[in-house]
CSV table of C-alpha atoms in Angstrom, one decimal:
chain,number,residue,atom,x,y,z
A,25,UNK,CA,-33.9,-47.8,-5.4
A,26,UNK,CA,-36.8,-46.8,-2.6
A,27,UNK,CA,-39.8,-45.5,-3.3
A,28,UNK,CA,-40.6,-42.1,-1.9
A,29,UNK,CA,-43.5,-42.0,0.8
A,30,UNK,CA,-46.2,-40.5,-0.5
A,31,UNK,CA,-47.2,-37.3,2.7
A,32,UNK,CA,-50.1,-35.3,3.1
A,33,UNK,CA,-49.2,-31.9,1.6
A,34,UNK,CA,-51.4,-30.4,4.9
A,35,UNK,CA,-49.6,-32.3,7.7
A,36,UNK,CA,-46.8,-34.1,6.1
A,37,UNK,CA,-47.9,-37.5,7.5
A,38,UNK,CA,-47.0,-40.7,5.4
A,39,UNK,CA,-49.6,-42.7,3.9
A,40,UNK,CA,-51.2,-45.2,6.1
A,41,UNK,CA,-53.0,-48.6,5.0
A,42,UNK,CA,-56.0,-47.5,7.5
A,43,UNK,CA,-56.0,-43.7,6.4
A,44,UNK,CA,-55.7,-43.7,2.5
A,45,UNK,CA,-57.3,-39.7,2.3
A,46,UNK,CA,-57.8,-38.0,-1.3
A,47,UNK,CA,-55.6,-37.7,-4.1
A,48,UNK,CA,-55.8,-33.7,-5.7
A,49,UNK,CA,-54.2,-33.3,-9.4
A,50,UNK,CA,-51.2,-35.9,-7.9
A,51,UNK,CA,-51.4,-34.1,-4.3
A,52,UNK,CA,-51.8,-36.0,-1.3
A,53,UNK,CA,-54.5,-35.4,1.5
A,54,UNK,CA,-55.1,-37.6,4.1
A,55,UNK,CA,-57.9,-38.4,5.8
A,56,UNK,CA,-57.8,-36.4,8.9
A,57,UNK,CA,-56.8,-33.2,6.9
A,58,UNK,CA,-59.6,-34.5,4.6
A,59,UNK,CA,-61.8,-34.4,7.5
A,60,UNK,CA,-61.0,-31.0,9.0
A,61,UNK,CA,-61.4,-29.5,5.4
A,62,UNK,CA,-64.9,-31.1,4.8
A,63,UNK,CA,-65.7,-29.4,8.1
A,64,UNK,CA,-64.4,-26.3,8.3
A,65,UNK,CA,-66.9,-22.6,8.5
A,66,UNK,CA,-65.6,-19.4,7.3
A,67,UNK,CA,-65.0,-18.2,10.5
A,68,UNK,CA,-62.5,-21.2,11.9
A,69,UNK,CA,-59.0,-20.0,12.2
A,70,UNK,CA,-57.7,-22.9,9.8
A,71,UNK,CA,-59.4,-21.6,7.3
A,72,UNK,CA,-57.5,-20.1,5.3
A,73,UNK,CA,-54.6,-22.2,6.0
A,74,UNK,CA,-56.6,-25.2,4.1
A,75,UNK,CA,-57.8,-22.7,1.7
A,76,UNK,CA,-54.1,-21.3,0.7
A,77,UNK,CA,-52.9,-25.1,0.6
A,78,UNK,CA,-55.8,-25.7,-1.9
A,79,UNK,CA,-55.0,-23.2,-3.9
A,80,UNK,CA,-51.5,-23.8,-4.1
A,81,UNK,CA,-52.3,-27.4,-5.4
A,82,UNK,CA,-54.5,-25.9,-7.8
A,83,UNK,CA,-52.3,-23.7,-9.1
A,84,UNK,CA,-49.6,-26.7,-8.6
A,85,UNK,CA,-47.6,-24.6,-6.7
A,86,UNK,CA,-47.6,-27.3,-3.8
């Protein structure tokens, strides 16, 4: 049987040797939606994009 690939629950991108990201309560992140995360203000327009996803692993609704 295969294993399922593990994919960033942002961008949907596998898991990469080079890009291993952050692991949230069993939720994948990797580490260019890591990145834009870590530097987002209030007033980008992907804020609350990242800050719905967030919630919804919080809430494990992801």
């Amino acid at each position: 049987m295969m294993k399922e690939a593990i994919k960033c629950v942002f961008c949907c991108s596998s898991i990469e040797e080079k890009n291993f990201g952050i692991v949230i309560l069993g939720k994948y992140i990797c580490a260019d939606c890591e990145r834009k995360i870590t530097h987002l203000t209030g007033d980008d327009p992907n804020y609350d994009v990242y800050q719905g996803g967030l919630k919804r692993i919080w809430f494990n609704e992801a």
